[in-house]
């Protein structure tokens, strides 16, 4: 029995979303944002494995942009997916890739200072046992720990911030505030925020000092609203199949329909992906997310770093292919864009690539995010339940 590997490159968009003009970074609409295209044109990009899988063709299909270095005869199948859900965030993208578009509008906090309602701040203080919070504004996670880190060490107050996405993030020093205390605070606060239709509460631990600078650690935790309907993971579970999650997948799906979870920084995750290629059972799904494109380079608007990480990832996928068995399906895709050459620091509304290995070279065309779930389910012989249709 064949297996499936669904690998999400967090934020690796390819432009062309038809509704991009309705989404903004500050006052700048996302019209024209193109993560892969602009990285390739700005700093250059050499990704031979993804190129062979059809990345350049998917880019041209999605947005009309041609990057000659990414165009070669494809040995994989390729397409471009358009999101239906109204959010340009991680849960919306992943849930829809797993067959469940988001049926509601997420709550986002106003771009004011302060931005959180007083009763929510009071609840944070009650759970944290503090007299106040720091931040209380829209901010980049790396910037706000530099701006508020010293005050956090002095007062012990948690640093709370948000973005244009539906998130409530809490940053705290692992050693001074305590990692377990931070995670317990976020877990305790999650039901309140989920009732408000805020998609995620995120624990953002960091270390360091004012003298040496502060840096985030890989021990973040996401507390997401559970999906509103059974996803691909549930469909497979109910059919007696096993689902192995790698990276943020467990958090995004609230561990629903998931048997095992492997976490760590992206370099460790690639090792887990390779290991699972040799260990995963027949009929199983390996569902992976590589987040550092987004967290380390997209939000920080670092196109050179983004290119380096894509090239590193490409080498890892190249090493994965020989480990796959006859009949296996590999799908490489993304959940949204985060153009590191764009204005602002937030995600960009874009189409995403769908690159398939194991079904022969062909164009899959423009497709829906939910078609990814239907395709995986069909490959594994499990009936899909969502709105997508298989591209096999």
XYZ file of C-alpha atoms in Angstrom:
392
model
C 0.000 0.000 0.000
C 1.364 3.432 -0.933
C 2.078 6.317 1.436
C 1.700 10.100 1.170
C 3.991 12.925 2.262
C 2.409 16.394 2.446
C 5.106 19.013 3.035
C 4.172 22.659 3.641
C 6.791 25.355 3.044
C 5.362 27.972 5.391
C 4.780 31.238 3.458
C 6.386 30.198 0.140
C 3.804 31.874 -2.102
C 3.984 32.400 -5.865
C 1.857 35.539 -6.287
C -1.237 35.954 -8.411
C -4.027 35.710 -5.820
C -7.086 37.211 -7.552
C -8.227 38.938 -4.346
C -4.798 40.251 -3.271
C -5.980 43.860 -3.562
C -8.294 43.362 -0.583
C -5.353 42.542 1.718
C -2.811 45.009 3.042
C 0.557 45.459 4.710
C 0.013 48.821 6.326
C -1.418 51.023 3.580
C 0.079 48.910 0.767
C -2.201 46.313 -0.879
C -0.817 42.840 -1.520
C -1.417 43.211 -5.269
C 1.800 42.136 -6.979
C 3.348 40.403 -3.959
C 5.237 37.301 -5.070
C 7.440 35.563 -2.535
C 9.302 33.119 -4.784
C 9.413 35.423 -7.793
C 10.772 38.419 -5.928
C 13.307 36.385 -3.946
C 14.579 34.881 -7.200
C 14.759 38.244 -8.977
C 16.231 40.144 -6.032
C 19.016 37.829 -4.851
C 18.933 34.829 -7.198
C 17.731 31.327 -6.421
C 19.140 27.903 -7.261
C 16.721 25.121 -6.315
C 17.301 22.256 -8.780
C 14.977 19.751 -7.100
C 12.012 22.126 -6.828
C 12.751 23.355 -10.348
C 12.568 19.781 -11.647
C 9.303 19.326 -9.753
C 7.883 22.311 -11.675
C 8.271 25.338 -9.384
C 8.998 27.772 -12.216
C 6.016 26.516 -14.209
C 3.756 26.879 -11.171
C 5.071 30.416 -10.662
C 4.286 31.332 -14.268
C 0.837 29.753 -14.048
C -0.031 31.566 -10.806
C 1.215 35.044 -11.599
C 2.540 35.224 -15.143
C 6.067 35.849 -13.833
C 8.862 34.010 -15.611
C 12.177 33.322 -13.892
C 14.398 31.517 -16.432
C 16.541 29.892 -13.733
C 13.423 28.169 -12.372
C 12.118 26.960 -15.736
C 13.232 23.522 -16.887
C 11.451 20.476 -18.282
C 9.435 19.235 -15.314
C 9.832 15.657 -14.122
C 7.076 16.139 -11.533
C 3.482 17.330 -11.685
C 2.805 20.959 -10.902
C -0.039 23.374 -10.286
C -0.999 26.509 -8.371
C -3.625 26.647 -5.632
C -5.933 29.539 -4.719
C -7.270 29.956 -1.190
C -10.982 30.330 -0.526
C -10.779 31.183 3.200
C -10.655 34.892 3.920
C -7.610 34.773 6.206
C -4.007 34.835 4.976
C -2.828 32.978 8.072
C -1.411 29.611 9.061
C -4.572 27.886 10.398
C -6.707 29.008 7.451
C -4.155 27.793 4.927
C -3.457 24.465 6.591
C -7.081 23.635 7.371
C -8.080 24.354 3.789
C -5.170 22.291 2.446
C -6.591 19.530 4.676
C -10.041 19.933 3.118
C -11.787 22.391 5.462
C -12.112 26.054 4.392
C -12.666 28.428 7.316
C -16.376 29.390 7.481
C -16.000 32.524 9.614
C -14.134 35.811 9.706
C -11.305 35.766 12.229
C -11.144 38.435 14.909
C -8.189 40.773 14.485
C -7.183 43.458 16.938
C -7.205 47.134 15.902
C -3.985 48.840 14.888
C -4.042 51.107 17.933
C -1.779 51.512 20.934
C -3.016 49.920 23.164
C -4.810 47.376 20.987
C -6.274 44.872 23.467
C -9.556 45.423 25.359
C -9.165 46.104 29.104
C -11.067 42.976 30.156
C -8.691 40.795 28.127
C -5.664 42.516 29.666
C -7.165 41.944 33.112
C -7.575 38.234 32.372
C -3.935 37.969 31.251
C -2.822 39.664 34.472
C -5.009 37.367 36.577
C -3.628 34.227 34.971
C -0.035 35.499 34.989
C -0.186 36.879 38.530
C 1.169 40.251 37.397
C -0.001 43.825 37.765
C 0.248 44.609 34.067
C 1.478 43.603 30.629
C 4.031 45.031 28.215
C 3.573 45.630 24.504
C -0.188 45.745 23.910
C 0.299 46.672 20.250
C 0.934 45.356 16.751
C 4.581 44.385 16.443
C 7.170 42.115 14.895
C 8.080 39.387 17.360
C 11.801 39.921 16.943
C 11.509 43.688 17.313
C 9.280 43.684 20.374
C 11.594 41.547 22.493
C 14.400 44.007 21.754
C 12.128 46.943 22.604
C 10.532 45.455 25.729
C 13.019 42.797 26.841
C 14.756 44.930 29.456
C 11.434 46.083 30.931
C 10.261 42.467 30.991
C 13.311 41.415 33.000
C 12.785 44.335 35.376
C 9.025 43.941 35.947
C 8.325 40.279 35.195
C 5.328 41.326 33.101
C 4.567 39.274 29.955
C 5.033 40.924 26.559
C 1.730 40.707 24.648
C 1.394 41.651 20.994
C -0.446 40.850 17.782
C -0.288 41.356 14.010
C -2.714 41.688 11.125
C -3.409 37.980 11.601
C -5.836 36.611 14.154
C -3.270 35.950 16.871
C -2.510 36.830 20.472
C 1.188 36.302 21.155
C 2.935 36.291 24.520
C 6.715 36.559 24.718
C 8.551 35.820 27.946
C 12.082 34.992 29.038
C 12.572 31.255 29.457
C 14.735 31.582 32.553
C 13.265 34.650 34.279
C 9.542 34.214 33.594
C 9.847 30.465 33.039
C 8.988 28.328 30.021
C 6.422 26.173 31.829
C 4.760 29.264 33.270
C 4.557 30.879 29.823
C 3.002 27.793 28.254
C 0.511 27.438 31.117
C -0.454 31.105 30.713
C -1.137 30.687 26.992
C -3.027 27.439 27.507
C -5.169 29.019 30.222
C -5.919 32.064 28.079
C -6.745 30.114 24.913
C -10.433 29.345 25.671
C -11.167 33.049 26.208
C -9.556 34.036 22.919
C -11.003 31.123 20.965
C -14.482 32.200 22.084
C -13.646 35.590 20.535
C -12.684 33.782 17.261
C -9.028 34.686 17.689
C -7.316 31.882 15.827
C -4.189 31.250 17.854
C -2.574 31.992 21.178
C 1.179 31.649 20.719
C 3.820 31.241 23.419
C 7.035 32.916 22.233
C 9.895 32.081 24.616
C 13.177 33.947 24.328
C 16.548 34.158 26.056
C 19.324 36.725 26.319
C 20.048 40.018 28.010
C 20.003 43.747 27.200
C 23.774 43.678 26.879
C 24.013 40.666 24.561
C 20.641 41.026 22.837
C 17.599 38.795 22.909
C 16.747 35.863 20.652
C 13.726 33.629 20.349
C 14.091 29.917 21.044
C 12.492 27.075 19.042
C 10.249 26.078 21.965
C 7.205 28.066 20.828
C 3.750 26.605 21.379
C 0.607 27.386 19.412
C -2.843 26.935 20.905
C -5.174 27.021 17.908
C -8.932 26.802 17.598
C -9.761 23.230 16.573
C -10.872 22.874 12.940
C -14.637 23.304 12.500
C -15.063 19.973 10.669
C -13.144 16.708 10.200
C -9.954 17.240 8.199
C -7.800 14.970 6.072
C -6.123 13.793 9.281
C -9.496 12.719 10.702
C -10.588 11.049 7.458
C -7.458 8.906 7.508
C -7.660 8.157 11.221
C -11.229 6.942 10.912
C -10.123 4.682 8.064
C -7.553 3.083 10.355
C -4.531 4.872 8.869
C -1.731 6.519 10.829
C -0.828 10.203 10.577
C 2.652 11.421 11.499
C 2.949 15.170 12.145
C 6.208 17.080 11.771
C 6.696 20.641 13.042
C 3.701 22.892 13.795
C 1.124 20.463 12.393
C 0.186 19.137 15.829
C -0.503 22.635 17.144
C -2.389 23.755 14.028
C -4.766 20.790 14.168
C -4.971 20.591 17.980
C -3.554 17.043 17.643
C -6.834 15.845 16.119
C -6.316 12.808 13.931
C -2.576 12.727 14.646
C -0.672 9.700 15.978
C 2.903 10.943 16.363
C 4.514 14.376 16.537
C 8.127 15.342 15.825
C 9.175 18.917 16.617
C 12.253 21.126 16.557
C 13.972 23.680 14.333
C 13.717 23.163 10.591
C 17.046 21.343 10.335
C 15.840 18.758 12.849
C 12.500 18.525 11.047
C 14.216 17.591 7.794
C 15.921 14.764 9.661
C 12.549 13.623 10.995
C 11.097 13.736 7.477
C 13.930 11.565 6.155
C 13.522 9.143 9.068
C 9.791 8.829 8.473
C 10.426 8.122 4.794
C 12.129 4.922 5.947
C 9.837 4.145 8.914
C 6.277 5.255 8.073
C 3.787 2.448 7.588
C 2.064 1.550 4.338
C -1.088 3.634 3.895
C 0.074 6.391 6.254
C 0.393 10.163 5.865
C 3.410 12.216 6.896
C 2.262 15.842 7.238
C 5.083 18.367 7.751
C 5.437 22.128 8.155
C 8.729 24.002 7.776
C 8.132 27.339 9.500
C 11.451 29.186 9.328
C 10.813 30.592 5.831
C 8.050 32.600 7.493
C 9.322 33.218 11.012
C 12.991 33.916 10.317
C 13.010 35.497 6.863
C 9.547 36.512 5.654
C 8.430 38.584 8.630
C 11.951 39.987 8.973
C 11.930 41.003 5.290
C 15.213 39.214 4.610
C 15.216 38.069 0.958
C 18.806 36.796 1.070
C 18.051 34.651 4.108
C 14.854 33.446 2.471
C 16.796 32.372 -0.618
C 19.387 30.526 1.476
C 16.653 28.667 3.342
C 14.907 27.694 0.113
C 18.195 26.351 -1.223
C 18.794 24.405 2.000
C 15.243 23.012 1.856
C 15.692 22.076 -1.804
C 18.760 20.017 -0.943
C 16.799 18.277 1.803
C 13.964 17.388 -0.564
C 16.528 16.165 -3.073
C 17.871 13.816 -0.397
C 14.322 12.697 0.459
C 13.374 11.521 -3.031
C 15.617 8.409 -3.085
C 14.109 7.345 0.255
C 10.569 7.215 -1.135
C 9.119 3.844 -2.104
C 7.474 2.900 -5.367
C 3.900 4.164 -5.241
C 4.551 6.923 -2.677
C 3.193 10.427 -3.305
C 5.079 13.563 -2.269
C 3.220 16.884 -2.388
C 5.164 20.076 -1.654
C 3.024 23.179 -1.179
C 2.574 26.290 1.000
C -0.099 27.897 3.175
C 0.156 31.602 2.204
C 2.787 34.120 1.108
C 5.215 36.340 3.011
C 7.127 38.304 0.383
C 10.369 39.465 2.060
C 10.690 42.320 -0.453
C 7.216 43.702 0.338
C 6.117 46.580 2.553
C 5.365 45.898 6.216
C 6.130 42.738 8.153
C 3.015 40.621 7.670
C 1.879 37.796 5.397
C 0.976 38.481 1.772
C -2.067 37.090 -0.039
C -0.758 34.810 -2.794
C -1.407 31.604 -4.637
C 0.816 28.695 -3.607
C 2.674 26.015 -5.555
C 1.502 22.409 -5.595
C 4.408 20.198 -6.666
C 3.824 16.439 -6.884
C 6.354 13.626 -7.121
C 5.210 10.092 -7.854
C 2.409 10.627 -10.389
C 4.452 11.507 -13.469
C 5.155 14.853 -15.173
C 2.077 16.892 -16.044
C 0.344 20.168 -15.389
C -2.272 20.060 -12.625
C -3.498 23.557 -13.496
C -5.104 26.139 -11.244
C -6.716 24.392 -8.320
C -8.266 24.935 -4.909
C -6.397 24.470 -1.640
C -8.936 21.762 -0.738
C -7.964 19.813 -3.866
C -4.723 18.950 -2.063
C -6.635 17.015 0.616
C -8.798 15.272 -1.963
C -5.706 14.271 -3.939
C -3.949 12.812 -0.891
C -7.096 10.964 0.187
C -7.614 9.503 -3.289
C -3.990 8.379 -3.443
C -4.411 6.570 -0.121
C -7.753 5.064 -1.117
C -9.815 6.979 1.444
C -12.985 8.843 0.367
C -12.641 12.642 0.759
C -15.407 14.593 2.495
C -14.517 18.189 1.770
C -15.197 20.448 -1.218
C -11.989 19.564 -3.054
C -11.526 17.225 -5.995
C -8.637 14.889 -6.630
C -6.100 15.832 -9.301
C -4.872 12.263 -9.791
